Amino acid sequence: MRISIFSCLSLLISCLLFTPSFADKKSYIVYLGAHTHGAEPTDADLDLATNSHYELLGSTLGSKEKAQEQIFYSYNRNINGFAAMLEEEEAADIAKNPNVVSVFLNKRRQLHTTRSWEFLGLENSEGNVHSHSIWKKARFGEDVIIGNLDTGVWPESESFSDEGLGPVPTRWRGICQKGYKDGFRCNRKLIGARYFNKGYAASVGGNLSLTANTARDHDGHGTHTLSTAGGSFVRGANVFGYGNGTAKGGSPKARVAAYKVCWPAGEEGGCFDADIMSAFEAAIHDRVDILSVSLGGDSSEYFEDGIAIGSFHAVQKGISVVLSAGNSGPQSYTVSNSAPWMITVAASTIDREFVSYVSLGRNRLHGRNVHLKGSSLSTGELPDEKFYPLITGAAAKANNASEVDAPTCQANTLDPEKVKGKILVCTRGVNARVDKSYQALLAGAVGMILANDESSGNELIADPHFLPTSHITFDDGQILFKYINSTKNPLAYITKTKTLLNTKPAPSMAAFSSRGPNTVEPSILKPDITAPGVTIIASFSQSVGPTGQAYDKRRIPFVTESGTSMSCPHVSGIVGLLKTLYPKWSPAAIHSALMTSASIESNAHEAILDSDKLSATPFTYGAGHVSPNSAMDPGLVYDMDTNDYLNFLCAHGYDSKTLKTFTSKPYSCPTSVSLNDINYPSISIPLLNSTSVVTRRLKNVGRPGTYNASVVAPEGVSVSVVPETLKFEKVGQEIAFTVMFKTEKGAGTGYFLSGWLTWSDGMHRVRSPITVQNRF
């Protein structure tokens, strides 16, 4: 990658040097199609091609010598054409030549990665930030402070460079906690770091080694998430040359702080509530503005959940807390981090794919061409168009291996004598996706095809595999297995990975993203929103390989990761922008702005799809896909304060004694309080028995205006809004309304149904998802 960066710099410098001589000229590319000299040209062939370029341009300029002066690139190996400094008339003249395919300006292109920010509309395809972007208006999140509860941070990463930043904000109270001989340093970007391991030590039952006393990230997860939320601009970021471009966080001019609460994975590792709560405590003291928390576990009652407790106290202090929804999809009832004061984020795709195709049986199956579209970030490639024998993990089973374990290519289940020199087909599940390619490599395979199991459906993830690999869908896997089982000598070829941009439809929901309904309190719809979380490029630790496996000795500064852990910091970065724009807004107001402005359409102008290619629902994506530029002008918000959250807890069934967990002040539950009246930006009725009435309040945060209600009612349910019109005369004015739900005659029972309530003044669209379950 270093060569390509230097080449670009050399081209830029060359162009600048040419400017005085060609002040009235522009650089053009003249494309001539393909060469006739073949794939392995000799020096004579190359000279002949270049000379033909001089002669072609010379016929327009008047002499070969003039052409030699103007041409600064001759594409003489594969592409046939040249780049030259030309006047507009000269370019138009040469375009008339019958041998010329096209002539076009040498347009400026911006290298791209963490493409999600372009996908979210914060910049255009050339990397320019338009005047309507929230980046521009919020000054890139300047001086907002984002804390991250995770595995720590790699401080030397370029994403945490403080170049161009001023002094650390005077409100900051945090520290840069140094560990045992860890060489850890903070700066004006990474302004603080702490580690919390006493809960971990207590869990493993003993004292930890001195080397565990560090905020340094030896896992990579924390570095990735923190740089996604608030990383600085880094040019030339890529993963093995793929996804080339400029990495940056959602709030690239934010200050960031790392709170290490997660420790080595395995049977005894993880993130412990004691450490998490201590980190929340420290972060509140340190005066962070946002906490990004890409961790969670099985749902539990709020008073038994360290994350729920810690985040409640943070929100009380005006700190927005953003959390991941979990990676236990596509099953229902799996969403975690489900308290109403949390912003809970699901994961979806962006419009970039790293594509690798599988060609079967010399490209023919039953008389037709078969190319299976897969995904990968493999480091190697197979020789061009050379087909290799195929073998499944089941067929490659070692004598002492289980018939259940071999199909998924688990360790010690493959027979190298059967696998050597072949492309191995492994089924997804049980062990890590990248571990399967490592096992294939150890067994002597030349490549691997990773076929989804049925639960993973159509979800594809580009991983940094150890040998040429293509990850294919469940449906394509069935085609592949049918071919193998019906062919005497099945063969296949795996193409080199290519980066595709502007793919459609996007977003679509990730299969792994945890789904609702909310098991702790079904009347609170979770997740809240979805954001990019599949194959996201961001910074990484240099003490671990890109797969995170101990046997991976490769080291690269950027990697791809997938999970709601990746979607969470996207929203955290956007919250940083909103905090910069509206420092007096409550966490609930920001929460509402994100939800009511979200999109429910893909870039194909169709409904967002789930991983099974059916339309996704609010139980999958909440209010929809985050839309940062819309969120900065929501018009109206559903605001809440501590009393609202306490009222919610009362309605949930907690008494005053239990509420001491959440507040130090005595609090008496209202005599009449209903879950239907919690001012949440979505509406969820878990058991609709004939009729239910919901109350909400909307606060004006924009211009005075009149908003009219419109409803897309859940099937079999009638919905009426009173009043249907809300007139706001000033900023901060709050107006209440009710929504009545009534089961229609003959409606089915037991089903979850969805709809939408939208308030609009003609400029703003304040939309809330509705979910209803009719009583059995």
Short mmCIF file of C-alpha atoms in Angstrom, two decimals, residues 292-691:
data_model
loop_
_atom_site.label_atom_id
_atom_site.label_comp_id
_atom_site.label_asym_id
_atom_site.label_seq_id
_atom_site.Cartn_x
_atom_site.Cartn_y
_atom_site.Cartn_z
CA SER A 292 -20.12 4.33 23.63
CA VAL A 293 -20.63 0.83 25.01
CA SER A 294 -20.26 -2.02 22.53
CA LEU A 295 -20.88 -4.83 24.96
CA GLY A 296 -23.76 -6.58 26.63
CA GLY A 297 -25.14 -9.93 27.68
CA ASP A 298 -28.35 -11.77 28.36
CA SER A 299 -31.16 -9.44 29.28
CA SER A 300 -31.96 -9.15 32.96
CA GLU A 301 -34.02 -6.94 35.18
CA TYR A 302 -32.70 -3.43 35.34
CA PHE A 303 -31.76 -3.56 38.98
CA GLU A 304 -29.65 -6.65 38.30
CA ASP A 305 -27.90 -5.15 35.29
CA GLY A 306 -24.67 -3.19 35.87
CA ILE A 307 -24.90 -1.62 32.45
CA ALA A 308 -28.48 -0.46 33.04
CA ILE A 309 -27.55 1.00 36.39
CA GLY A 310 -24.38 2.69 35.18
CA SER A 311 -26.04 4.12 32.10
CA PHE A 312 -28.99 5.43 34.12
CA HIS A 313 -26.62 7.45 36.30
CA ALA A 314 -24.79 8.73 33.27
CA VAL A 315 -28.02 9.86 31.62
CA GLN A 316 -29.00 11.60 34.84
CA LYS A 317 -25.85 13.70 34.41
CA GLY A 318 -26.72 14.56 30.84
CA ILE A 319 -24.44 11.96 29.25
CA SER A 320 -25.87 10.14 26.23
CA VAL A 321 -25.18 6.41 26.39
CA VAL A 322 -25.15 4.41 23.16
CA LEU A 323 -25.08 0.62 23.30
CA SER A 324 -25.00 -2.34 20.95
CA ALA A 325 -28.14 -4.46 20.54
CA GLY A 326 -26.26 -7.76 20.53
CA ASN A 327 -25.20 -10.37 17.98
CA SER A 328 -27.66 -13.16 18.71
CA GLY A 329 -29.89 -12.78 15.63
CA PRO A 330 -31.76 -13.66 13.62
CA GLN A 331 -33.78 -15.19 16.44
CA SER A 332 -36.46 -13.05 18.06
CA TYR A 333 -36.39 -11.98 21.71
CA THR A 334 -32.59 -11.68 21.69
CA VAL A 335 -32.02 -7.91 21.97
CA SER A 336 -29.96 -6.76 24.94
CA ASN A 337 -29.40 -3.33 26.52
CA SER A 338 -33.11 -2.63 26.48
CA ALA A 339 -33.67 0.14 29.04
CA PRO A 340 -35.46 3.23 27.70
CA TRP A 341 -32.63 5.58 28.70
CA MET A 342 -30.24 3.67 26.43
CA ILE A 343 -29.83 4.26 22.70
CA THR A 344 -29.78 0.65 21.45
CA VAL A 345 -28.30 0.07 18.00
CA ALA A 346 -28.85 -2.76 15.52
CA ALA A 347 -26.51 -3.53 12.61
CA SER A 348 -26.98 -3.33 8.86
CA THR A 349 -24.93 -3.21 5.67
CA ILE A 350 -23.55 -0.33 3.60
CA ASP A 351 -23.26 0.03 -0.18
CA ARG A 352 -19.77 -1.46 -0.42
CA GLU A 353 -18.99 -5.10 -1.01
CA PHE A 354 -15.74 -7.03 -1.17
CA VAL A 355 -16.71 -9.57 -3.81
CA SER A 356 -15.12 -12.88 -4.72
CA TYR A 357 -16.88 -15.22 -7.15
CA VAL A 358 -16.92 -19.00 -7.19
CA SER A 359 -17.00 -20.51 -10.69
CA LEU A 360 -18.16 -24.11 -10.79
CA GLY A 361 -17.12 -26.97 -13.05
CA ARG A 362 -15.26 -24.96 -15.61
CA ASN A 363 -18.07 -22.43 -15.41
CA ARG A 364 -20.77 -24.93 -16.39
CA LEU A 365 -23.49 -26.68 -14.43
CA HIS A 366 -26.32 -28.44 -16.24
CA GLY A 367 -25.42 -26.57 -19.43
CA ARG A 368 -25.37 -23.08 -17.99
CA ASN A 369 -22.75 -20.76 -16.58
CA VAL A 370 -22.69 -20.76 -12.78
CA HIS A 371 -20.93 -18.02 -10.84
CA LEU A 372 -21.72 -17.80 -7.16
CA LYS A 373 -21.23 -14.33 -5.71
CA GLY A 374 -19.35 -14.40 -2.42
CA SER A 375 -17.43 -12.09 -0.13
CA SER A 376 -13.89 -12.11 1.22
CA LEU A 377 -10.77 -10.19 2.15
CA SER A 378 -8.36 -12.99 1.38
CA THR A 379 -4.66 -12.19 1.34
CA GLY A 380 -3.85 -14.56 -1.53
CA GLU A 381 -5.27 -15.45 -4.91
CA LEU A 382 -5.41 -18.51 -7.14
CA PRO A 383 -3.71 -18.61 -10.54
CA ASP A 384 -5.93 -17.18 -13.27
CA GLU A 385 -8.70 -19.49 -14.40
CA LYS A 386 -7.13 -22.63 -12.91
CA PHE A 387 -9.79 -24.96 -11.58
CA TYR A 388 -9.23 -27.16 -8.55
CA PRO A 389 -11.00 -30.23 -7.18
CA LEU A 390 -13.71 -29.57 -4.60
CA ILE A 391 -14.15 -31.43 -1.34
CA THR A 392 -16.53 -30.82 1.54
CA GLY A 393 -15.53 -30.83 5.18
CA ALA A 394 -17.71 -33.89 5.65
CA ALA A 395 -15.91 -35.79 2.87
CA ALA A 396 -12.53 -34.69 4.24
CA LYS A 397 -13.27 -36.02 7.71
CA ALA A 398 -10.33 -37.50 9.59
CA ASN A 399 -10.79 -41.05 10.85
CA ASN A 400 -11.05 -40.02 14.50
CA ALA A 401 -13.25 -36.95 13.88
CA SER A 402 -16.95 -36.56 14.54
CA GLU A 403 -19.32 -36.55 11.59
CA VAL A 404 -21.01 -33.59 13.24
CA ASP A 405 -17.83 -31.49 13.59
CA ALA A 406 -16.13 -32.13 10.25
CA PRO A 407 -18.62 -30.26 7.99
CA THR A 408 -17.85 -27.03 9.87
CA CYS A 409 -14.08 -27.66 9.55
CA GLN A 410 -13.28 -27.54 13.21
CA ALA A 411 -9.74 -28.13 14.49
CA ASN A 412 -8.44 -31.70 14.16
CA THR A 413 -11.39 -32.86 12.06
CA LEU A 414 -9.79 -32.78 8.58
CA ASP A 415 -7.60 -35.37 6.85
CA PRO A 416 -4.71 -33.56 5.08
CA GLU A 417 -4.32 -36.41 2.58
CA LYS A 418 -7.88 -35.83 1.41
CA VAL A 419 -7.69 -32.02 1.44
CA LYS A 420 -4.26 -31.29 -0.06
CA GLY A 421 -4.41 -29.34 -3.34
CA LYS A 422 -8.19 -28.92 -3.23
CA ILE A 423 -10.74 -26.23 -2.49
CA LEU A 424 -12.39 -27.10 0.81
CA VAL A 425 -16.08 -26.35 1.41
CA CYS A 426 -16.91 -25.54 5.04
CA THR A 427 -20.31 -24.87 6.56
CA ARG A 428 -20.71 -21.80 8.76
CA GLY A 429 -21.24 -22.32 12.46
CA VAL A 430 -19.61 -23.40 15.75
CA ASN A 431 -16.03 -22.15 15.20
CA ALA A 432 -15.00 -18.73 13.90
CA ARG A 433 -15.30 -18.07 10.17
CA VAL A 434 -11.60 -17.24 9.92
CA ASP A 435 -10.68 -20.32 11.94
CA LYS A 436 -12.18 -22.45 9.19
CA SER A 437 -9.81 -20.97 6.62
CA TYR A 438 -6.89 -21.53 9.01
CA GLN A 439 -7.86 -25.17 9.43
CA ALA A 440 -8.15 -25.44 5.65
CA LEU A 441 -4.65 -23.96 5.31
CA LEU A 442 -3.22 -26.39 7.85
CA ALA A 443 -4.80 -29.30 6.00
CA GLY A 444 -3.19 -28.25 2.70
CA ALA A 445 -6.18 -26.75 0.88
CA VAL A 446 -5.52 -24.20 -1.87
CA GLY A 447 -8.73 -22.34 -1.10
CA MET A 448 -11.93 -22.42 0.90
CA ILE A 449 -15.60 -21.80 0.22
CA LEU A 450 -17.55 -20.85 3.33
CA ALA A 451 -21.24 -21.73 2.90
CA ASN A 452 -23.81 -20.21 5.22
CA ASP A 453 -25.97 -22.42 7.38
CA GLU A 454 -29.70 -21.85 7.15
CA SER A 455 -29.85 -19.50 10.14
CA SER A 456 -27.25 -17.17 8.55
CA GLY A 457 -29.28 -17.01 5.36
CA ASN A 458 -28.02 -14.41 2.90
CA GLU A 459 -25.65 -12.59 5.24
CA LEU A 460 -22.15 -12.27 3.79
CA ILE A 461 -19.13 -10.98 5.70
CA ALA A 462 -15.73 -10.16 4.26
CA ASP A 463 -13.10 -11.57 6.61
CA PRO A 464 -9.27 -11.50 6.35
CA HIS A 465 -8.92 -15.20 5.56
CA PHE A 466 -5.63 -17.08 5.46
CA LEU A 467 -6.00 -18.41 1.91
CA PRO A 468 -8.19 -17.62 -1.11
CA THR A 469 -11.75 -17.79 0.20
CA SER A 470 -15.27 -16.91 -0.84
CA HIS A 471 -18.14 -16.67 1.66
CA ILE A 472 -21.43 -17.56 -0.07
CA THR A 473 -25.10 -17.47 0.96
CA PHE A 474 -27.16 -20.42 2.17
CA ASP A 475 -29.06 -20.60 -1.14
CA ASP A 476 -25.85 -20.57 -3.18
CA GLY A 477 -24.43 -23.14 -0.79
CA GLN A 478 -27.28 -25.46 -1.68
CA ILE A 479 -26.42 -25.02 -5.37
CA LEU A 480 -22.79 -25.78 -4.57
CA PHE A 481 -23.55 -28.93 -2.56
CA LYS A 482 -25.95 -30.15 -5.27
CA TYR A 483 -23.21 -29.71 -7.86
CA ILE A 484 -20.68 -31.57 -5.73
CA ASN A 485 -23.04 -34.44 -4.99
CA SER A 486 -24.10 -34.84 -8.64
CA THR A 487 -20.68 -34.56 -10.28
CA LYS A 488 -18.00 -37.23 -10.43
CA ASN A 489 -15.08 -34.79 -10.39
CA PRO A 490 -16.39 -31.43 -9.11
CA LEU A 491 -14.13 -28.47 -9.85
CA ALA A 492 -14.15 -24.80 -8.90
CA TYR A 493 -12.21 -21.58 -9.17
CA ILE A 494 -12.23 -18.64 -6.72
CA THR A 495 -11.69 -15.19 -8.23
CA LYS A 496 -9.58 -12.48 -6.68
CA THR A 497 -11.50 -10.12 -4.40
CA LYS A 498 -12.78 -6.89 -5.93
CA THR A 499 -14.24 -3.83 -4.19
CA LEU A 500 -17.69 -2.83 -5.44
CA LEU A 501 -19.25 0.51 -4.50
CA ASN A 502 -22.81 1.84 -4.73
CA THR A 503 -24.25 -1.64 -4.43
CA LYS A 504 -28.02 -2.05 -4.05
CA PRO A 505 -30.09 -2.61 -2.05
CA ALA A 506 -28.43 -1.09 0.98
CA PRO A 507 -28.82 -1.05 3.83
CA SER A 508 -30.09 -4.52 4.59
CA MET A 509 -30.22 -6.01 8.04
CA ALA A 510 -27.42 -8.27 9.28
CA ALA A 511 -28.52 -11.76 10.25
CA PHE A 512 -26.46 -11.61 13.43
CA SER A 513 -28.14 -8.41 14.68
CA SER A 514 -30.27 -9.18 17.74
CA ARG A 515 -34.02 -8.77 17.44
CA GLY A 516 -36.91 -7.74 19.62
CA PRO A 517 -39.35 -7.98 21.23
CA ASN A 518 -37.86 -6.68 24.45
CA THR A 519 -37.91 -9.50 27.01
CA VAL A 520 -37.47 -7.23 30.04
CA GLU A 521 -40.24 -4.77 29.18
CA PRO A 522 -42.15 -5.47 25.92
CA SER A 523 -43.79 -2.04 25.99
CA ILE A 524 -40.40 -0.49 25.13
CA LEU A 525 -39.56 -1.27 21.53
CA LYS A 526 -35.95 -2.32 21.03
CA PRO A 527 -33.64 -1.96 19.20
CA ASP A 528 -34.07 1.78 18.66
CA ILE A 529 -32.26 2.25 15.38
CA THR A 530 -29.87 0.58 12.97
CA ALA A 531 -26.51 1.77 11.62
CA PRO A 532 -23.62 0.39 9.56
CA GLY A 533 -22.17 -2.69 11.23
CA VAL A 534 -21.01 -5.10 8.52
CA THR A 535 -17.41 -5.19 7.26
CA ILE A 536 -16.50 -1.84 8.79
CA ILE A 537 -12.90 -0.66 8.36
CA ALA A 538 -11.30 1.03 11.35
CA SER A 539 -8.07 1.09 13.38
CA PHE A 540 -6.78 -1.95 15.20
CA SER A 541 -4.31 -3.03 17.83
CA GLN A 542 -0.82 -3.95 16.69
CA SER A 543 -0.44 -6.67 19.31
CA VAL A 544 -2.88 -9.01 17.58
CA GLY A 545 -3.55 -10.16 14.03
CA PRO A 546 -6.58 -9.06 11.97
CA THR A 547 -8.51 -12.24 12.81
CA GLY A 548 -7.88 -11.88 16.53
CA GLN A 549 -6.65 -15.46 16.66
CA ALA A 550 -3.45 -16.30 18.55
CA TYR A 551 -2.01 -18.11 15.53
CA ASP A 552 -2.44 -15.06 13.26
CA LYS A 553 1.00 -13.42 13.09
CA ARG A 554 -0.03 -10.75 10.57
CA ARG A 555 -0.12 -7.13 11.77
CA ILE A 556 -1.97 -4.36 9.94
CA PRO A 557 -3.13 -0.94 11.24
CA PHE A 558 -6.71 -1.24 9.92
CA VAL A 559 -9.05 -4.22 9.82
CA THR A 560 -12.66 -4.99 9.04
CA GLU A 561 -14.99 -5.99 11.84
CA SER A 562 -18.69 -6.84 11.83
CA GLY A 563 -21.22 -6.70 14.64
CA THR A 564 -23.51 -4.39 16.53
CA SER A 565 -20.26 -3.42 18.25
CA MET A 566 -19.44 -1.60 15.01
CA SER A 567 -22.86 0.00 14.49
CA CYS A 568 -22.93 1.33 18.06
CA PRO A 569 -19.94 3.72 17.67
CA HIS A 570 -21.35 5.02 14.38
CA VAL A 571 -24.31 6.34 16.33
CA SER A 572 -22.01 7.48 19.15
CA GLY A 573 -20.12 9.62 16.65
CA ILE A 574 -23.37 11.09 15.32
CA VAL A 575 -24.51 11.83 18.88
CA GLY A 576 -21.23 13.73 19.29
CA LEU A 577 -22.21 15.95 16.37
CA LEU A 578 -25.65 16.57 17.82
CA LYS A 579 -24.11 17.38 21.23
CA THR A 580 -21.88 19.93 19.53
CA LEU A 581 -24.84 21.53 17.78
CA TYR A 582 -27.21 21.41 20.73
CA PRO A 583 -25.23 21.27 23.98
CA LYS A 584 -28.37 21.94 26.06
CA TRP A 585 -30.42 19.11 24.59
CA SER A 586 -31.14 16.24 26.98
CA PRO A 587 -30.02 12.69 26.14
CA ALA A 588 -33.69 11.86 25.51
CA ALA A 589 -34.06 14.71 23.00
CA ILE A 590 -31.04 13.45 21.06
CA HIS A 591 -32.39 9.91 21.33
CA SER A 592 -35.70 11.07 19.87
CA ALA A 593 -34.09 13.10 17.06
CA LEU A 594 -32.17 10.03 15.90
CA MET A 595 -35.24 7.82 15.92
CA THR A 596 -37.92 10.08 14.44
CA SER A 597 -35.67 11.15 11.54
CA ALA A 598 -34.53 7.62 10.61
CA SER A 599 -35.08 6.16 7.14
CA ILE A 600 -37.00 2.99 6.38
CA GLU A 601 -36.01 2.80 2.71
CA SER A 602 -32.89 1.42 1.02
CA ASN A 603 -30.92 3.17 -1.71
CA ALA A 604 -33.10 1.23 -4.17
CA HIS A 605 -36.10 3.23 -2.84
CA GLU A 606 -37.67 0.09 -1.46
CA ALA A 607 -38.30 -1.19 2.04
CA ILE A 608 -35.18 -2.17 3.98
CA LEU A 609 -34.78 -5.94 3.73
CA ASP A 610 -33.92 -8.45 6.40
CA SER A 611 -31.24 -11.09 5.85
CA ASP A 612 -33.93 -13.46 4.50
CA LYS A 613 -34.74 -10.87 1.79
CA LEU A 614 -38.15 -10.17 3.30
CA SER A 615 -39.08 -6.69 4.50
CA ALA A 616 -37.52 -5.90 7.87
CA THR A 617 -39.70 -4.80 10.76
CA PRO A 618 -39.29 -2.46 13.75
CA PHE A 619 -38.29 -5.47 15.85
CA THR A 620 -35.24 -5.70 13.58
CA TYR A 621 -34.30 -2.07 12.96
CA GLY A 622 -36.34 -0.07 15.47
CA ALA A 623 -37.25 3.28 13.92
CA GLY A 624 -35.09 2.62 10.86
CA HIS A 625 -31.65 3.48 9.53
CA VAL A 626 -29.89 6.43 11.13
CA SER A 627 -29.96 9.62 9.04
CA PRO A 628 -27.51 12.15 10.56
CA ASN A 629 -28.35 15.14 8.40
CA SER A 630 -32.06 14.76 9.12
CA ALA A 631 -31.43 14.26 12.83
CA MET A 632 -29.89 17.72 13.17
CA ASP A 633 -33.25 19.30 12.31
CA PRO A 634 -35.95 16.97 13.71
CA GLY A 635 -38.57 19.68 14.24
CA LEU A 636 -40.11 17.99 17.29
CA VAL A 637 -38.77 15.62 19.93
CA TYR A 638 -40.19 13.30 22.56
CA ASP A 639 -38.29 14.56 25.60
CA MET A 640 -37.83 12.81 28.94
CA ASP A 641 -36.07 13.50 32.23
CA THR A 642 -35.17 11.50 35.32
CA ASN A 643 -38.71 11.64 36.67
CA ASP A 644 -40.04 10.14 33.44
CA TYR A 645 -37.62 7.24 33.74
CA LEU A 646 -38.56 6.73 37.39
CA ASN A 647 -42.23 6.75 36.43
CA PHE A 648 -41.41 4.10 33.86
CA LEU A 649 -39.78 1.96 36.52
CA CYS A 650 -42.83 2.38 38.74
CA ALA A 651 -45.09 1.26 35.90
CA HIS A 652 -42.74 -1.64 35.24
CA GLY A 653 -43.43 -2.83 38.76
CA TYR A 654 -40.62 -1.44 40.91
CA ASP A 655 -41.39 0.09 44.28
CA SER A 656 -39.68 2.97 46.08
CA LYS A 657 -37.28 0.62 47.84
CA THR A 658 -36.08 -0.87 44.57
CA LEU A 659 -35.74 2.57 43.01
CA LYS A 660 -32.93 3.36 45.43
CA THR A 661 -30.81 1.39 42.99
CA PHE A 662 -31.33 4.17 40.50
CA THR A 663 -31.55 7.34 42.55
CA SER A 664 -30.26 8.47 45.92
CA LYS A 665 -33.26 10.69 46.53
CA PRO A 666 -36.52 9.35 47.95
CA TYR A 667 -39.09 8.91 45.24
CA SER A 668 -42.77 8.01 45.52
CA CYS A 669 -44.43 6.35 42.59
CA PRO A 670 -47.50 8.20 41.24
CA THR A 671 -50.83 6.75 42.28
CA SER A 672 -51.68 6.14 38.64
CA VAL A 673 -48.97 5.46 36.10
CA SER A 674 -49.11 3.41 32.92
CA LEU A 675 -46.47 2.03 30.60
CA ASN A 676 -48.60 3.43 27.77
CA ASP A 677 -47.81 6.95 28.94
CA ILE A 678 -44.01 6.77 28.94
CA ASN A 679 -42.88 9.45 26.49
CA TYR A 680 -40.83 7.15 24.29
CA PRO A 681 -40.29 7.90 20.56
CA SER A 682 -41.84 4.55 19.59
CA ILE A 683 -45.09 2.83 20.56
CA SER A 684 -45.27 -0.83 21.53
CA ILE A 685 -48.41 -2.57 22.77
CA PRO A 686 -47.50 -6.15 23.66
CA LEU A 687 -51.04 -7.35 24.39
CA LEU A 688 -53.87 -5.41 22.77
CA ASN A 689 -57.15 -6.48 24.35
CA SER A 690 -59.85 -4.74 22.34
CA THR A 691 -58.80 -1.14 23.09
#
